[in-house]
Amino acid sequence: MFVVVGVSGGIAAYKTVHLVRLLVKGGHDVHVVPTADAVRFVGLPTWESISRNAVTTSVHDDVARVRHVALGQAADLVIVAPATANTLAKMATGLADDLLGTTLLATTAPVVVAPAMHTEMWRHPATTANIATLRTRGVVIVGPEDGELTGGDSGPGRMSEPEVILDAALAAAERGSTADLAGLRVVVSAGGTREPIDPVRYIGNRSSGKQGIAVALAAADRGADVLLVAAHVDEGVLASASAHPHVNVVRAGTAAELQAAMGAAARTADVIVMAAAVADYRVAEVSESKLTKDAASGRGITLDLIENDDILAGLVRGRSDGQVVVGFAAETPAEGESLLERGRRKAARKGTDLLAVNEVGWSSGFESDVNEVTILTAGGEVVSTVQGTKRDVADGLWDAVISTREKNVTKR
Ligand code: PMT
């Protein structure tokens, strides 16, 4: 594949050297296009020796071969890493005052961008608006991650690791720039519900919302109109969804609130995905005041729990013609027990069109950036198995939804 790697002027440029190396090792023909500021961090000899191709920042070199558009025209994939706030702004407005700018305007290839900047710059409304604009044009945004930044700061703004960018970029190239979910209305739940015990305490779970939000973002990037029903989620993760022009976010605290939001949204949805971790039980009598130790007088306390409705089962019962309902199954199989068999039993019980079965535990499923799912039909047939980042899993899930919709049309 002919890959253009744009590099803008941030310290994370040193990590892009490794990204270029991974691409070259993968057999790709890599052309690095640094900005003038980028070469103050990593010089031309490094880019040339790592990419094994000539590198320039100027539109005036190699004019006879129309270099200012030739790279963009030839590209199968363009990656910009790191993308500074300035480069994002230039991309959003279509500025082409250097070779990277002209290359980006001349390309019809998928564009994958890995932003890197300080948290304040990332959260600035101008950057948020620029990211939103780029997403509407189908640009895939990878990260940034929450972590250590230069100068001792920390927070969202750290460029994703080269391996993560590579995976997202190769997946984008494989998909091409088609919007295969365009015109679909999609409702996705994400995060963990919280059932109050008293005004200060709740029963909750470890869902960060990463998987559900990846499902919502993947759908939006592929052209769908998305309603994200967010139970408790990590705010940094939610920010990327809130910034997406095709994602509307509504918040839901308890299972009952989530049920009401999903029920209302389901009426006009083409596809429903329940990725939220919903509490199966709630406290029978929520105390209006904080429970105190005195009241228990050292004997411990007992909470009466009552069962919540199964929201997913209700959505399956109310499924309209042609609507596809997808659930997730979070399983902790005992030693020697088959995850697949547990998944199959749940698929039969829930009756969903698709059920994404994932193993969860102390260090898997919840909170992590990676996941592995086996996607089953209600009859227990394995549609696919997807392993990788939560975004990879999300894209695999949407591929399965598309083939389910196609099968439904053929049956009618
Ligand atoms: O959020 P992350 O940290 O990224 O973690 C991702 C995840 C592990 C939470 C996600 O991948 C996942 O598995 N979500 C579903 C969690 C869950 O509640 O699984 P379950 O097997 O208990 O429930 C099966 C299905 O029924 C789910 O679609 C769930 O949303 C739904 N359900 C469950 C209980 C209930 N009362 N009503 C429901 O609708």
Coordinates of C-alpha atoms and ligand atoms in Angstrom, one line a residue:
M1 CA 0.0 0.0 0.0
F2 CA 1.2 3.6 -0.8
V3 CA 1.0 5.3 2.6
V4 CA 1.6 9.0 3.3
V5 CA 2.5 9.8 6.9
G6 CA 2.1 13.5 7.7
V7 CA 4.0 14.7 10.7
S8 CA 3.3 18.0 12.5
G9 CA 5.4 19.9 15.0
G10 CA 5.0 18.2 18.3
I11 CA 7.3 16.2 20.6
A12 CA 5.3 13.0 19.9
A13 CA 6.9 13.1 16.4
Y14 CA 9.6 10.8 17.9
K15 CA 6.9 8.1 18.4
T16 CA 5.9 8.4 14.7
V17 CA 9.4 7.2 13.8
H18 CA 8.3 3.8 15.2
L19 CA 5.0 4.0 13.4
V20 CA 6.8 4.5 10.1
R21 CA 9.1 1.6 10.9
L22 CA 6.1 -0.6 11.6
L23 CA 4.5 0.4 8.3
V24 CA 7.8 -0.3 6.4
K25 CA 8.2 -3.6 8.1
G26 CA 4.6 -4.4 7.1
G27 CA 5.7 -4.1 3.5
H28 CA 4.2 -0.7 2.7
D29 CA 5.6 2.0 0.6
V30 CA 5.8 4.9 3.1
H31 CA 6.2 8.6 2.2
V32 CA 6.8 10.9 5.1
V33 CA 5.5 14.5 4.8
P34 CA 6.7 16.5 7.8
T35 CA 5.8 20.2 8.4
A36 CA 8.7 22.6 8.8
D37 CA 8.1 22.6 12.5
A38 CA 8.2 18.8 12.7
V39 CA 11.7 18.6 11.4
R40 CA 12.8 20.7 14.3
F41 CA 11.9 17.7 16.5
V42 CA 13.0 14.9 14.1
G43 CA 15.2 15.7 11.2
L44 CA 15.0 14.7 7.5
P45 CA 17.8 12.1 7.6
T46 CA 15.8 10.1 10.2
W47 CA 12.6 10.2 8.1
E48 CA 14.4 9.3 5.0
S49 CA 16.4 6.4 6.4
I50 CA 13.4 5.0 8.3
S51 CA 10.9 5.4 5.4
R52 CA 13.5 4.5 2.6
N53 CA 12.0 7.3 0.5
A54 CA 13.1 10.9 -0.2
V55 CA 11.5 13.4 2.2
T56 CA 10.9 17.1 1.8
T57 CA 8.7 19.7 3.4
S58 CA 8.6 21.9 0.4
V59 CA 6.0 22.2 -2.5
H60 CA 8.8 23.6 -4.6
D61 CA 11.0 20.4 -4.7
D62 CA 10.5 17.9 -7.5
V63 CA 8.1 20.3 -9.3
A64 CA 8.4 18.5 -12.6
R65 CA 6.6 15.5 -10.9
V66 CA 3.9 17.8 -9.5
R67 CA 4.8 16.7 -6.0
H68 CA 2.4 19.0 -4.3
V69 CA -0.5 16.8 -5.4
A70 CA 1.2 13.6 -6.6
L71 CA 1.6 12.1 -3.1
G72 CA -2.0 12.7 -2.2
Q73 CA -3.2 11.3 -5.5
A74 CA -1.1 8.2 -5.2
A75 CA -2.0 7.5 -1.6
D76 CA -4.0 4.5 -0.5
L77 CA -3.9 5.8 3.1
V78 CA -2.9 9.0 4.8
I79 CA -2.0 9.2 8.5
V80 CA -1.2 12.4 10.3
A81 CA 0.6 11.7 13.5
P82 CA 1.1 13.7 15.6
A83 CA -1.6 16.2 14.6
T84 CA -1.2 19.4 16.5
A85 CA -4.0 21.8 17.2
N86 CA -2.6 24.0 14.5
T87 CA -2.6 21.2 11.9
L88 CA -6.1 20.2 12.8
A89 CA -7.3 23.8 12.3
K90 CA -5.5 23.9 9.0
M91 CA -7.1 20.6 7.9
A92 CA -10.6 21.7 9.0
T93 CA -10.3 25.0 7.0
G94 CA -8.5 23.4 4.0
L95 CA -5.4 25.5 4.3
A96 CA -2.7 24.3 1.9
D97 CA 0.4 26.5 2.6
D98 CA 2.8 23.6 2.7
L99 CA 3.3 20.1 1.2
L100 CA 1.2 18.4 3.9
G101 CA -1.7 20.8 3.3
T102 CA -1.6 20.3 -0.5
T103 CA -1.3 16.5 -0.1
L104 CA -4.3 16.4 2.2
L105 CA -6.4 18.4 -0.2
A106 CA -5.3 16.2 -3.2
T107 CA -6.2 12.9 -1.6
T108 CA -9.3 10.8 -1.8
A109 CA -7.8 8.1 0.4
P110 CA -8.9 7.4 4.0
V111 CA -7.3 9.9 6.4
V112 CA -6.4 8.8 9.9
V113 CA -5.4 11.5 12.4
A114 CA -3.7 11.0 15.8
P115 CA -4.0 14.3 17.7
A116 CA -1.4 15.3 20.4
M117 CA -1.4 18.4 22.4
H118 CA -1.9 19.8 25.9
T119 CA -5.2 19.1 27.5
E120 CA -6.3 22.8 27.5
M121 CA -5.7 22.9 23.7
W122 CA -7.5 19.6 23.1
R123 CA -10.5 20.9 25.1
H124 CA -10.6 24.3 23.5
P125 CA -13.9 24.8 21.7
A126 CA -12.0 25.7 18.5
T127 CA -10.3 22.3 18.5
T128 CA -13.5 20.5 19.4
A129 CA -15.2 22.2 16.4
N130 CA -12.3 21.3 14.1
I131 CA -12.4 17.6 15.2
A132 CA -16.2 17.6 14.6
T133 CA -15.7 19.1 11.1
L134 CA -13.0 16.5 10.2
R135 CA -15.2 13.7 11.4
T136 CA -18.1 14.8 9.2
R137 CA -15.7 14.4 6.3
G138 CA -15.0 10.8 7.3
V139 CA -11.6 11.5 8.9
V140 CA -10.8 8.8 11.5
I141 CA -9.6 10.3 14.8
V142 CA -7.4 8.0 17.0
G143 CA -7.0 9.2 20.6
P144 CA -5.7 11.2 22.1
E145 CA -5.1 9.2 25.3
D146 CA -5.2 10.3 28.9
G147 CA -1.7 10.3 30.3
E148 CA 1.6 12.1 30.9
L149 CA 2.3 15.1 28.7
T150 CA 5.4 17.1 28.3
G151 CA 6.4 19.5 31.1
G152 CA 5.0 17.3 33.9
D153 CA 1.3 17.9 32.9
S154 CA -1.1 15.0 32.6
G155 CA -4.6 14.5 31.1
P156 CA -6.2 13.9 27.7
G157 CA -3.8 15.0 24.9
R158 CA -1.2 12.2 24.7
M159 CA -0.7 10.7 21.3
S160 CA -1.9 7.1 21.0
E161 CA 0.8 4.5 20.8
P162 CA 2.1 3.7 17.3
E163 CA 0.6 0.2 17.4
V164 CA -2.8 1.6 18.2
I165 CA -2.6 4.1 15.3
L166 CA -1.4 1.4 13.0
D167 CA -4.3 -0.9 13.8
A168 CA -6.8 1.9 13.3
A169 CA -5.2 3.1 10.1
L170 CA -5.0 -0.4 8.5
A171 CA -8.7 -1.0 9.5
A172 CA -9.7 2.4 7.9
A173 CA -7.7 1.5 4.7
E174 CA -9.5 -1.9 4.6
R175 CA -12.9 -0.3 4.9
G176 CA -12.1 2.4 2.4
S177 CA -13.8 5.7 2.7
T178 CA -17.4 4.4 2.3
A179 CA -20.1 5.4 4.6
D180 CA -21.8 2.0 4.8
L181 CA -24.2 2.9 7.6
A182 CA -25.3 6.2 6.0
G183 CA -29.0 6.9 6.6
L184 CA -29.4 4.5 9.5
R185 CA -30.7 5.6 12.9
V186 CA -28.8 3.8 15.7
V187 CA -29.2 3.8 19.4
V188 CA -26.4 2.6 21.6
S189 CA -26.2 2.3 25.4
A190 CA -22.9 2.5 27.2
G191 CA -21.4 2.5 30.7
G192 CA -22.6 1.2 34.0
T193 CA -25.9 2.0 35.8
R194 CA -25.8 3.1 39.4
E195 CA -28.6 2.1 41.8
P196 CA -28.8 4.4 44.8
I197 CA -28.7 3.0 48.4
D198 CA -29.0 6.4 50.0
P199 CA -28.1 10.0 48.9
V200 CA -24.3 9.3 49.0
R201 CA -23.9 5.6 48.0
Y202 CA -24.9 3.3 45.2
I203 CA -24.5 -0.2 43.8
G204 CA -22.5 0.1 40.5
N205 CA -20.1 -1.8 38.3
R206 CA -16.8 -1.3 36.6
S207 CA -18.0 -0.4 33.1
S208 CA -16.0 2.6 31.8
G209 CA -18.2 3.0 28.7
K210 CA -15.2 2.6 26.4
Q211 CA -16.8 -0.3 24.5
G212 CA -20.2 1.2 24.1
I213 CA -18.8 4.6 23.1
A214 CA -16.5 2.9 20.5
V215 CA -19.6 1.2 19.1
A216 CA -21.3 4.6 18.9
L217 CA -18.3 6.4 17.3
A218 CA -17.7 3.6 14.8
A219 CA -21.4 3.9 13.7
A220 CA -21.2 7.7 13.4
D221 CA -17.9 7.5 11.5
R222 CA -19.5 5.1 9.1
G223 CA -22.4 7.6 8.4
A224 CA -25.1 6.6 10.9
D225 CA -27.1 9.1 13.0
V226 CA -26.4 7.9 16.6
L227 CA -28.1 8.4 19.9
L228 CA -25.8 7.4 22.7
V229 CA -27.6 6.7 26.0
A230 CA -24.7 7.1 28.5
A231 CA -25.0 5.6 32.0
H232 CA -22.0 6.3 34.2
V233 CA -19.0 6.6 31.8
D234 CA -15.4 8.0 32.0
E235 CA -15.8 11.7 31.1
G236 CA -12.6 11.7 29.0
V237 CA -14.1 8.9 26.9
L238 CA -17.5 10.6 26.6
A239 CA -15.8 13.8 25.3
S240 CA -14.9 12.2 22.0
A241 CA -18.5 11.1 21.5
S242 CA -20.0 14.5 22.5
A243 CA -17.8 16.2 20.0
H244 CA -19.0 14.1 17.1
P245 CA -21.6 15.9 15.0
H246 CA -23.6 12.7 14.3
V247 CA -23.7 11.6 18.0
N248 CA -26.4 12.9 20.4
V249 CA -25.8 12.0 24.0
V250 CA -28.5 11.6 26.7
R251 CA -27.5 10.6 30.2
A252 CA -29.2 7.9 32.3
G253 CA -28.2 7.1 35.9
T254 CA -30.2 4.1 37.0
A255 CA -31.4 1.0 35.1
A256 CA -35.0 2.5 35.2
E257 CA -33.7 5.7 33.6
L258 CA -31.8 3.8 31.0
Q259 CA -34.9 1.7 30.2
A260 CA -37.0 4.8 29.7
A261 CA -34.4 6.4 27.4
M262 CA -33.9 3.2 25.4
G263 CA -37.6 2.6 25.1
A264 CA -38.3 6.1 23.8
A265 CA -35.4 6.0 21.3
A266 CA -36.1 2.4 20.1
R267 CA -39.4 3.5 18.4
T268 CA -37.5 5.2 15.5
A269 CA -34.3 3.2 15.5
D270 CA -33.0 0.9 12.7
V271 CA -30.4 -0.7 15.0
I272 CA -30.2 -0.9 18.8
V273 CA -27.1 -1.9 20.7
M274 CA -27.1 -2.6 24.4
A275 CA -23.4 -2.3 25.5
A276 CA -24.3 -0.9 28.9
A277 CA -23.7 -2.9 32.0
V278 CA -27.1 -2.8 33.6
A279 CA -27.7 -3.6 37.3
D280 CA -29.9 -6.7 37.6
Y281 CA -31.0 -5.5 41.0
R282 CA -31.9 -2.3 42.8
V283 CA -32.3 -1.5 46.5
A284 CA -35.9 -2.0 47.5
E285 CA -36.1 1.0 49.7
V286 CA -33.7 3.9 49.0
S287 CA -33.0 5.7 52.3
E288 CA -33.7 9.5 52.1
S289 CA -30.8 10.1 54.5
K290 CA -27.3 8.7 54.7
L291 CA -27.3 5.3 56.4
T292 CA -25.1 5.6 59.6
K293 CA -23.1 3.1 61.5
D294 CA -25.0 4.0 64.6
A295 CA -28.2 2.7 63.1
A296 CA -26.5 -0.7 62.5
S297 CA -24.9 -0.6 65.9
G298 CA -22.0 -2.9 64.9
R299 CA -24.2 -5.7 63.6
G300 CA -23.8 -5.0 59.9
I301 CA -26.7 -4.2 57.7
T302 CA -28.8 -6.1 55.2
L303 CA -30.0 -4.5 52.0
D304 CA -33.1 -5.9 50.3
L305 CA -32.7 -6.0 46.6
I306 CA -35.4 -6.3 44.0
E307 CA -34.9 -7.3 40.4
N308 CA -34.8 -4.7 37.6
D309 CA -36.5 -5.4 34.3
D310 CA -34.4 -6.9 31.6
I311 CA -34.3 -3.9 29.2
L312 CA -32.8 -5.9 26.3
A313 CA -35.6 -8.6 26.6
G314 CA -38.2 -5.8 26.4
L315 CA -36.5 -4.3 23.3
V316 CA -36.5 -7.7 21.6
R317 CA -40.2 -8.1 22.4
G318 CA -41.0 -4.7 21.0
R319 CA -38.7 -5.1 18.0
S320 CA -40.2 -3.5 14.9
D321 CA -40.1 -5.0 11.4
G322 CA -36.5 -4.9 10.0
Q323 CA -35.1 -3.5 13.3
V324 CA -31.9 -5.2 14.4
V325 CA -31.3 -5.6 18.2
V326 CA -27.8 -6.4 19.5
G327 CA -26.8 -7.3 23.0
F328 CA -23.5 -7.9 24.8
A329 CA -22.9 -10.8 27.1
A330 CA -20.4 -10.2 29.9
E331 CA -19.3 -13.7 31.0
T332 CA -17.0 -15.1 33.7
P333 CA -16.9 -18.8 32.8
A334 CA -15.7 -21.2 35.5
E335 CA -12.5 -23.2 34.9
G336 CA -13.2 -25.8 32.2
E337 CA -16.5 -24.2 31.3
S338 CA -16.9 -23.0 27.7
L339 CA -17.4 -19.3 27.1
L340 CA -19.1 -20.1 23.8
E341 CA -21.6 -22.4 25.4
R342 CA -22.5 -19.8 28.0
G343 CA -22.9 -17.3 25.2
R344 CA -25.1 -19.6 23.2
R345 CA -27.4 -20.2 26.2
K346 CA -27.7 -16.4 26.7
A347 CA -28.2 -15.8 23.0
A348 CA -31.2 -18.3 23.0
R349 CA -32.6 -16.7 26.2
K350 CA -32.3 -13.1 25.1
G351 CA -33.4 -13.7 21.5
T352 CA -31.3 -10.8 20.1
D353 CA -30.4 -10.7 16.4
L354 CA -26.8 -10.6 17.5
L355 CA -25.1 -11.1 20.8
A356 CA -21.4 -10.1 21.3
V357 CA -20.0 -12.4 24.0
N358 CA -17.0 -11.2 25.9
E359 CA -15.1 -12.6 28.8
V360 CA -14.8 -10.2 31.7
G361 CA -12.8 -10.4 34.8
W362 CA -10.5 -8.5 37.2
S363 CA -8.3 -7.5 34.3
S364 CA -10.3 -8.1 31.1
G365 CA -13.4 -6.6 29.4
F366 CA -14.1 -3.8 31.8
E367 CA -12.0 -0.6 31.6
S368 CA -9.4 -2.0 29.3
D369 CA -8.7 -0.5 25.8
V370 CA -8.8 -4.0 24.2
N371 CA -11.4 -6.7 23.9
E372 CA -12.3 -9.9 22.2
V373 CA -15.9 -10.9 21.3
T374 CA -17.6 -13.8 19.6
I375 CA -20.7 -12.6 17.8
L376 CA -23.6 -15.0 17.8
T377 CA -27.0 -15.2 16.2
A378 CA -30.0 -16.1 18.4
G379 CA -29.6 -19.7 17.2
G380 CA -26.0 -19.8 18.5
E381 CA -24.3 -19.6 15.1
V382 CA -20.9 -17.9 15.2
V383 CA -21.0 -14.9 12.9
S384 CA -17.5 -13.7 13.6
T385 CA -14.8 -13.4 16.3
V386 CA -13.1 -10.0 16.7
Q387 CA -10.1 -9.2 18.8
G388 CA -8.2 -5.9 19.1
T389 CA -8.9 -2.4 20.3
K390 CA -12.5 -1.7 21.4
R391 CA -12.8 0.3 18.1
D392 CA -11.8 -2.9 16.1
V393 CA -14.5 -4.8 18.0
A394 CA -17.0 -2.0 17.3
D395 CA -16.2 -2.1 13.6
G396 CA -16.5 -5.9 13.5
L397 CA -19.9 -5.6 15.2
W398 CA -21.1 -3.2 12.6
D399 CA -19.9 -5.5 9.8
A400 CA -22.0 -8.2 11.4
V401 CA -25.0 -5.9 11.7
I402 CA -24.7 -5.0 8.0
S403 CA -24.7 -8.7 7.0
T404 CA -27.7 -9.4 9.3
R405 CA -29.6 -6.6 7.7
E406 CA -28.7 -7.9 4.2
K407 CA -29.9 -11.4 5.2
N408 CA -33.2 -10.0 6.6
V409 CA -33.9 -8.2 3.3
T410 CA -33.2 -11.4 1.3
K411 CA -35.6 -13.4 3.5
R412 CA -38.4 -10.9 2.9
Ligands
PMT1 O1 -17.6 -0.2 29.5 P1 -16.2 -1.0 29.3 O2 -15.3 -0.7 30.5 O3 -15.6 -0.7 28.0 O4 -16.6 -2.6 29.4 C1 -17.3 -3.1 28.3 C2 -18.3 -4.2 28.8 C3 -17.6 -5.4 29.4 C4 -19.2 -3.5 29.9 C5 -19.2 -4.5 27.5 O5 -18.4 -5.1 26.5 C6 -20.3 -5.5 27.9 O6 -20.1 -6.7 28.0 N1 -21.5 -5.0 28.2 C7 -22.7 -5.7 28.6 C8 -22.6 -5.9 30.1 C9 -23.7 -6.7 30.7 O7 -24.6 -6.2 31.4 O8 -23.8 -8.0 30.3 P2 -24.9 -9.1 30.8 O9 -24.4 -10.4 30.3 O10 -25.1 -8.9 32.3 O11 -26.2 -8.7 30.1 C10 -26.5 -9.1 28.8 C11 -27.2 -8.1 28.0 O12 -28.5 -7.7 28.7 C12 -26.4 -6.8 27.9 O13 -26.6 -6.3 26.5 C13 -27.1 -5.8 28.9 O14 -27.0 -4.5 28.4 C14 -28.5 -6.3 28.9 N2 -29.2 -6.1 30.2 C15 -28.7 -6.7 31.4 C16 -29.4 -6.5 32.5 C17 -30.6 -5.8 32.5 N3 -31.3 -5.6 33.6 N4 -31.1 -5.3 31.4 C18 -30.4 -5.5 30.2 O15 -30.8 -5.0 29.2

